[in-house]
Tab-separated table of C-alpha atoms in Angstrom:
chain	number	residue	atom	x	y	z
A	30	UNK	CA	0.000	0.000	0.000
A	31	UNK	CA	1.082	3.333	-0.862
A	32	UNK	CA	0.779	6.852	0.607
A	33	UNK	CA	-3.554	7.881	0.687
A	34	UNK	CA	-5.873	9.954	-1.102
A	35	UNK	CA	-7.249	13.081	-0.154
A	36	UNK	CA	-10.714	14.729	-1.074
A	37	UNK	CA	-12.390	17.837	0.275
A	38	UNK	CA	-15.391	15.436	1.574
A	39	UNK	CA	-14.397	11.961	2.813
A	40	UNK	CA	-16.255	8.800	3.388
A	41	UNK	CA	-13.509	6.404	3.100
A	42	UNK	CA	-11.324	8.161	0.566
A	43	UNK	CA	-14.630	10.380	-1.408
A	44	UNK	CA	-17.245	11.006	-0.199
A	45	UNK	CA	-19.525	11.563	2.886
A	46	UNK	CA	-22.900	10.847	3.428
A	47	UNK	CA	-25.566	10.977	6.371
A	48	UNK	CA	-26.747	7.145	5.940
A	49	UNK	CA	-25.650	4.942	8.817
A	50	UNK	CA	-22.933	2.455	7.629
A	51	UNK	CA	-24.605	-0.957	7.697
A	52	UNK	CA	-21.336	-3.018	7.442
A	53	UNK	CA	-17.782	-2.469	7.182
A	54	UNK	CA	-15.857	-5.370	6.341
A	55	UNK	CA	-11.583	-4.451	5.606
A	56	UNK	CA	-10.291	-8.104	5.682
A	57	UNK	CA	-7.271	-7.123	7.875
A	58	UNK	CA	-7.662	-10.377	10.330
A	59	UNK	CA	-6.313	-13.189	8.458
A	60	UNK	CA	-8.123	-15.839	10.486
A	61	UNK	CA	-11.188	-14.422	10.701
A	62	UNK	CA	-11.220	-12.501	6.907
A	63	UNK	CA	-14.841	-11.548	6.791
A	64	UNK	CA	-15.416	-9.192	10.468
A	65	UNK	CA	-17.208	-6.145	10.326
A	66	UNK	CA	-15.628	-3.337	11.857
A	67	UNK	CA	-19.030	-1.356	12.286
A	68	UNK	CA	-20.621	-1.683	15.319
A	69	UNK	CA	-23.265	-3.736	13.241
A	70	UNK	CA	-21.591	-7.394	13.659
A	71	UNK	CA	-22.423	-8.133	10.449
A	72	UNK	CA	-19.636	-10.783	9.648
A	73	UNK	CA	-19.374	-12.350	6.124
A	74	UNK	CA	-17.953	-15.490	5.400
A	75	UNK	CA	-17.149	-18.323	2.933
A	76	UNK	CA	-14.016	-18.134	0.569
A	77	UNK	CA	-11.111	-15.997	-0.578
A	78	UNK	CA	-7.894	-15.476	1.285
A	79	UNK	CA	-5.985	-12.706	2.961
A	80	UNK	CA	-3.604	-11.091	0.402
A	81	UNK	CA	-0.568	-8.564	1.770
A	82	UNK	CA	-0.659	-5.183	-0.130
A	83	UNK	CA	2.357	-3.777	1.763
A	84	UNK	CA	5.210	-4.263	-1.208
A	85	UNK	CA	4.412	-4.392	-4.962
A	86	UNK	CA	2.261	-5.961	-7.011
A	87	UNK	CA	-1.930	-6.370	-6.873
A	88	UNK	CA	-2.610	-3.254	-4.129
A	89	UNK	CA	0.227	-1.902	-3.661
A	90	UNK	CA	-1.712	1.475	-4.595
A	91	UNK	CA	-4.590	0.697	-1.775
A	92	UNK	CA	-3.855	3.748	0.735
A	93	UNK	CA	-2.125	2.540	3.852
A	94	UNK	CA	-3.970	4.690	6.225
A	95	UNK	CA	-7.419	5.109	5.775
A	96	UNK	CA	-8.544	8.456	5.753
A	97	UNK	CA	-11.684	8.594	7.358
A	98	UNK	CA	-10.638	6.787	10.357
A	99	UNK	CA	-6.540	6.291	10.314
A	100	UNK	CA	-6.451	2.664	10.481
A	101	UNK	CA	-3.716	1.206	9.006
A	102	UNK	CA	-4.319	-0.671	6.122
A	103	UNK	CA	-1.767	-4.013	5.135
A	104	UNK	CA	-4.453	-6.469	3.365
A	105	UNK	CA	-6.939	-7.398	1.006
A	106	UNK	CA	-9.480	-9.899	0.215
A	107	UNK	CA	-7.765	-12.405	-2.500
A	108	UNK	CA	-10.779	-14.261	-4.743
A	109	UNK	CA	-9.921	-16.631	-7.275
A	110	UNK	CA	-13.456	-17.064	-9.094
A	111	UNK	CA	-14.266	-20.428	-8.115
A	112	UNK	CA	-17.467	-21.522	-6.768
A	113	UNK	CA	-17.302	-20.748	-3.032
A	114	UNK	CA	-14.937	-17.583	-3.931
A	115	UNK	CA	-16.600	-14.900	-2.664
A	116	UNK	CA	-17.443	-13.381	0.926
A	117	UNK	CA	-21.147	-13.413	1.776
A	118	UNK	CA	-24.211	-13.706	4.639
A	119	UNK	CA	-27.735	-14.442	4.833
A	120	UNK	CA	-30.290	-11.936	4.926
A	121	UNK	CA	-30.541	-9.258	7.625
A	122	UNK	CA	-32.842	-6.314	8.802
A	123	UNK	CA	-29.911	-3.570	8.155
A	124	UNK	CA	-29.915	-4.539	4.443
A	125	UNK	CA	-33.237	-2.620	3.307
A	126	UNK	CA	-32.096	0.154	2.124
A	127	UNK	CA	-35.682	1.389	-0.022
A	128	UNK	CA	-34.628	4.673	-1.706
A	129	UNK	CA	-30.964	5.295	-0.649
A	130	UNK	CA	-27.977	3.597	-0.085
A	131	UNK	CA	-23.628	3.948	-0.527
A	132	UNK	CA	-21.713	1.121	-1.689
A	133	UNK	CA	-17.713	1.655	-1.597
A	134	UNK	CA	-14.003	-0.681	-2.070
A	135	UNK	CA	-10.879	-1.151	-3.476
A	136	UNK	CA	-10.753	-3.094	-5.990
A	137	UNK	CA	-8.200	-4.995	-8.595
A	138	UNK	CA	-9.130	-7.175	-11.346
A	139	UNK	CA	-6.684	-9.961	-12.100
A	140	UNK	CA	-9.163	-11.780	-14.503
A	141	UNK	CA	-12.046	-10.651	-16.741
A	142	UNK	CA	-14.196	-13.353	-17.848
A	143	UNK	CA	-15.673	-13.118	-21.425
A	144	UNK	CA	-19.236	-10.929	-21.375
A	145	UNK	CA	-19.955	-11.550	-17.761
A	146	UNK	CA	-20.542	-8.435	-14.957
A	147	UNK	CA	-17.826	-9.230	-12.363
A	148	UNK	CA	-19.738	-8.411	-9.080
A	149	UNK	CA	-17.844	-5.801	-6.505
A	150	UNK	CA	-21.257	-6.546	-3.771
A	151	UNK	CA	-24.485	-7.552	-4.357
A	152	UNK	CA	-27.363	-8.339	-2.934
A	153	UNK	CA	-29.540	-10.184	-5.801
A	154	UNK	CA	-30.621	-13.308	-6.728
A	155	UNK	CA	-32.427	-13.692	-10.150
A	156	UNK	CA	-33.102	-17.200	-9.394
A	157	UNK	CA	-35.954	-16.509	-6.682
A	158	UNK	CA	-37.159	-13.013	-8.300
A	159	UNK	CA	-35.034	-11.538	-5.266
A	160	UNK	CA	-32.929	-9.089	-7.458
A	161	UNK	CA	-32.133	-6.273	-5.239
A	162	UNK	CA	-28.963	-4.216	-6.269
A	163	UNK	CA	-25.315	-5.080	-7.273
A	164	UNK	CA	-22.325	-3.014	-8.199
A	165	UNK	CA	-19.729	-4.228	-10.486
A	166	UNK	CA	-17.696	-3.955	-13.645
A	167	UNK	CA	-18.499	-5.430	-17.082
A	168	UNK	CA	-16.575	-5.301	-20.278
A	169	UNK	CA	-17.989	-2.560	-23.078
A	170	UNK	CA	-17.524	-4.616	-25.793
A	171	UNK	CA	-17.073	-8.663	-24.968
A	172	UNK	CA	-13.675	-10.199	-25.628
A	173	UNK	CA	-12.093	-6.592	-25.580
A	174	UNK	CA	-11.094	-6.127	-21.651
A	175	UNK	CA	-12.584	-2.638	-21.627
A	176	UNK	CA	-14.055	-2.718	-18.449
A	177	UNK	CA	-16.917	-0.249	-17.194
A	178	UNK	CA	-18.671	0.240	-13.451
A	179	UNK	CA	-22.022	-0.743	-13.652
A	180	UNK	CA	-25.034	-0.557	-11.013
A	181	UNK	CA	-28.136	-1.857	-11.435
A	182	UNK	CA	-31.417	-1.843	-8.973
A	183	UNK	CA	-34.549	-3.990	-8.701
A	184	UNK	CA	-38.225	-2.236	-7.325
A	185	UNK	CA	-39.711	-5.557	-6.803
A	186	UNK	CA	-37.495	-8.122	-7.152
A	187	UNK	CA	-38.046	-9.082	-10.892
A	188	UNK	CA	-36.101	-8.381	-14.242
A	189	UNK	CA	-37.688	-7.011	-17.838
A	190	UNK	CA	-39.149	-3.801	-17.014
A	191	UNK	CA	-39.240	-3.356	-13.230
A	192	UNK	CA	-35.169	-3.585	-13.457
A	193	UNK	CA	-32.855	-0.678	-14.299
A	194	UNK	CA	-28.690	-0.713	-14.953
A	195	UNK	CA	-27.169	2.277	-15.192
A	196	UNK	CA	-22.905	2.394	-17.500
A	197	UNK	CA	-20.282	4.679	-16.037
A	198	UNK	CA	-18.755	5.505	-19.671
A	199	UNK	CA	-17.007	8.392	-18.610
A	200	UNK	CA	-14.271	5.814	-17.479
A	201	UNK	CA	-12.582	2.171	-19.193
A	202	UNK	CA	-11.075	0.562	-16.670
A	203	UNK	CA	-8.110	-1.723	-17.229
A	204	UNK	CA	-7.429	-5.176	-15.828
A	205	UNK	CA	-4.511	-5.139	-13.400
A	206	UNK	CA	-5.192	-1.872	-12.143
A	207	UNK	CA	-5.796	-0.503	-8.298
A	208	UNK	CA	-8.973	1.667	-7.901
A	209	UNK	CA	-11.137	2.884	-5.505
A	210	UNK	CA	-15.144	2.908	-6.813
A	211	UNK	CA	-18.126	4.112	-4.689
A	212	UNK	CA	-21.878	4.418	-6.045
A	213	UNK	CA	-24.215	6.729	-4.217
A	214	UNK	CA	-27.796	5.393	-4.950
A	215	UNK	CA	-30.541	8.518	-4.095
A	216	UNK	CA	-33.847	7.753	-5.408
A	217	UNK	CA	-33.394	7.502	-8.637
A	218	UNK	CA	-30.304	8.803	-9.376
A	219	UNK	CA	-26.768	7.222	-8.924
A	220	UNK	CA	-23.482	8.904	-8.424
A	221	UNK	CA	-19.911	7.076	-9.665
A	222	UNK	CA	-16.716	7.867	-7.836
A	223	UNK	CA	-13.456	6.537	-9.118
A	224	UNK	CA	-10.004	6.570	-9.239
A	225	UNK	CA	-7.293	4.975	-10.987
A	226	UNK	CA	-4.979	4.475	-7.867
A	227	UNK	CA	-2.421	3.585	-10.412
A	228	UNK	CA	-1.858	5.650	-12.619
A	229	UNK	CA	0.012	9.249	-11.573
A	230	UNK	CA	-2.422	11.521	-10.713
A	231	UNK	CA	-5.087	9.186	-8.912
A	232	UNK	CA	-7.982	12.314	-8.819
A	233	UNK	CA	-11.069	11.197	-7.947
A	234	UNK	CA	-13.676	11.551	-10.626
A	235	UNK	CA	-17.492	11.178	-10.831
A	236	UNK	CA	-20.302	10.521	-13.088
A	237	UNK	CA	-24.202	11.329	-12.356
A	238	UNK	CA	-26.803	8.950	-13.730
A	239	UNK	CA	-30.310	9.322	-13.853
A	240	UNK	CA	-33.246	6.831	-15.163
A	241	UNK	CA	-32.742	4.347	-12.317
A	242	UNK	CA	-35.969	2.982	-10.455
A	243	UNK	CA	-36.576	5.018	-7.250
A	244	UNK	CA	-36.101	2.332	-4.576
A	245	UNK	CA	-34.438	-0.413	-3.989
A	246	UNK	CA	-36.428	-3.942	-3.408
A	247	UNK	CA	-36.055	-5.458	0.301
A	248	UNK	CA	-34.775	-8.697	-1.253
A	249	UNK	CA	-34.072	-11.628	0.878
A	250	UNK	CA	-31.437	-12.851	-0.946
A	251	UNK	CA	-27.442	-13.218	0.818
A	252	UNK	CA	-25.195	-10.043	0.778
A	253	UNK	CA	-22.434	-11.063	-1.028
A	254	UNK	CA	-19.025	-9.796	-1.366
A	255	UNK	CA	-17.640	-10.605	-4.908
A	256	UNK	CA	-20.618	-12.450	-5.869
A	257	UNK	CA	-24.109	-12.065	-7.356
A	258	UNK	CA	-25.958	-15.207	-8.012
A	259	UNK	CA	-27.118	-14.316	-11.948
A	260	UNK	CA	-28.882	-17.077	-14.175
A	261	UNK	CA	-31.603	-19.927	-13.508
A	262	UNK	CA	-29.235	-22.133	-12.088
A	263	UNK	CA	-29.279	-22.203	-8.297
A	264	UNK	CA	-25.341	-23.415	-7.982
A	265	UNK	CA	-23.697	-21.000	-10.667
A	266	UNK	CA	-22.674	-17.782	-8.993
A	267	UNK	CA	-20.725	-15.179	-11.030
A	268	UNK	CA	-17.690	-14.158	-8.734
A	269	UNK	CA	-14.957	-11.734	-8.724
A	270	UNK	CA	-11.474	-12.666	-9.198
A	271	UNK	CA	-8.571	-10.576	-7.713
A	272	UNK	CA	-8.320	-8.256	-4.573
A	273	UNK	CA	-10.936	-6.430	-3.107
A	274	UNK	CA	-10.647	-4.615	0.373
A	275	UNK	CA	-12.120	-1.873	2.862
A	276	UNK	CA	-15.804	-2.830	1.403
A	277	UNK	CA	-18.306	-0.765	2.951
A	278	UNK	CA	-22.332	-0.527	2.689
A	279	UNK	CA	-24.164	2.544	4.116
């Protein structure tokens, strides 16, 4: 990890907001990866590992202090896109969220799968009609590794029309790169925040989107943590495959 970022408003490393944080979760204990440090208890668990971001390589651009809080930061969530790689928990009161909501990481793709959305967090489930949001990146164009954020919100639960996605194309992300990524969900409207941790001048940048459906559905379906479960087929669960770390809902 290197240095931190600065911003005139900070909820993490961007921005602030007045919504409660309903679950913190910076996989810094190695035996116990998926503790919340909010005062929720809202521990995830399943797969991944605990991957150092203290020299070079995947993370080394993840800030080292937090600035929000000045924890240290040393380590990351490692997934590996298998079956049982992702971080995740059943159900829970704290997760409606109806017409506003923050989601927030670090993030570093190692792998982008052909065509698929590579989940960031999600809580959705298109098997059981229990869509309810997810946040994650997706190739433009399939085959080309020009990766976009993506958020997309259910109002009951179901797909077709009732469903809404909204593209950040102000940005193409690239494979292999650190960033930080937050999406600020306000009836109706979503707000992007990146930054290419990367590159030289790391700024944080956002995009406004409109068109969205105005609340979010109370779905029962798990929180997950790199993984949305996508499809008609109970056992296939699309999942995330590199770091991701300092995950926070709100």
């Amino acid at each position: 990890a290197q240095g931190s970022i600065t911003s005139s408003n900070a909820v993490l490393t961007v921005v602030d907001v007045s919504s409660p944080t309903v679950g913190y979760w910076r996989f810094e204990n190695a035996g116990q990866l998926g503790l919340d440090s909010s005062i929720n208890g809202i521990d995830v668990s399943d797969g991944g590992t605990s991957a150092s971001i203290t020299g070079t390589g995947p993370g080394e651009f993840f800030p080292e202090t937090i600035p929000l809080t000045g924890q240290t930061n040393t380590a990351a969530l490692s997934l590996d896109g298998g079956p049982t790689s992702f971080q995740s928990r059943p159900d829970w009161p704290s997760f409606t969220l109806s017409s506003r909501m923050t989601v927030e990481a670090f993030f570093n793709v190692s792998l982008v799968p052909y065509n698929a959305l590579i989940p960031i967090a999600s809580q959705w489930d298109e098997v059981g009609n229990q869509r309810g949001w997810v946040f994650g990146v997706r190739e433009a164009t399939p085959g080309a590794g020009d990766l976009q954020l993506r958020f997309a919100i259910s109002r009951d639960g179901t797909g077709g029309t009732n469903q809404s996605t909204v593209i950040a194309n102000r940005w193409t992300l690239t494979a292999g790169n650190d960033y930080y990524a937050a999406a600020i969900f306000d009836s109706g409207t979503v707000t992007i925040f990146l930054a290419d941790l990367s590159s030289t001048n790391p700024a944080v940048q956002t995009q406004t989107l409109t068109g969205l459906k105005t609340s979010v559905f109370d779905s029962s379906a798990d929180f997950r943590i790199g993984g949305w479960l996508t499809g008609t087929d109970p056992d296939i669960i699309g999942t995330f495959i590199g770091l991701l770390d300092e995950v926070r809902l709100s």
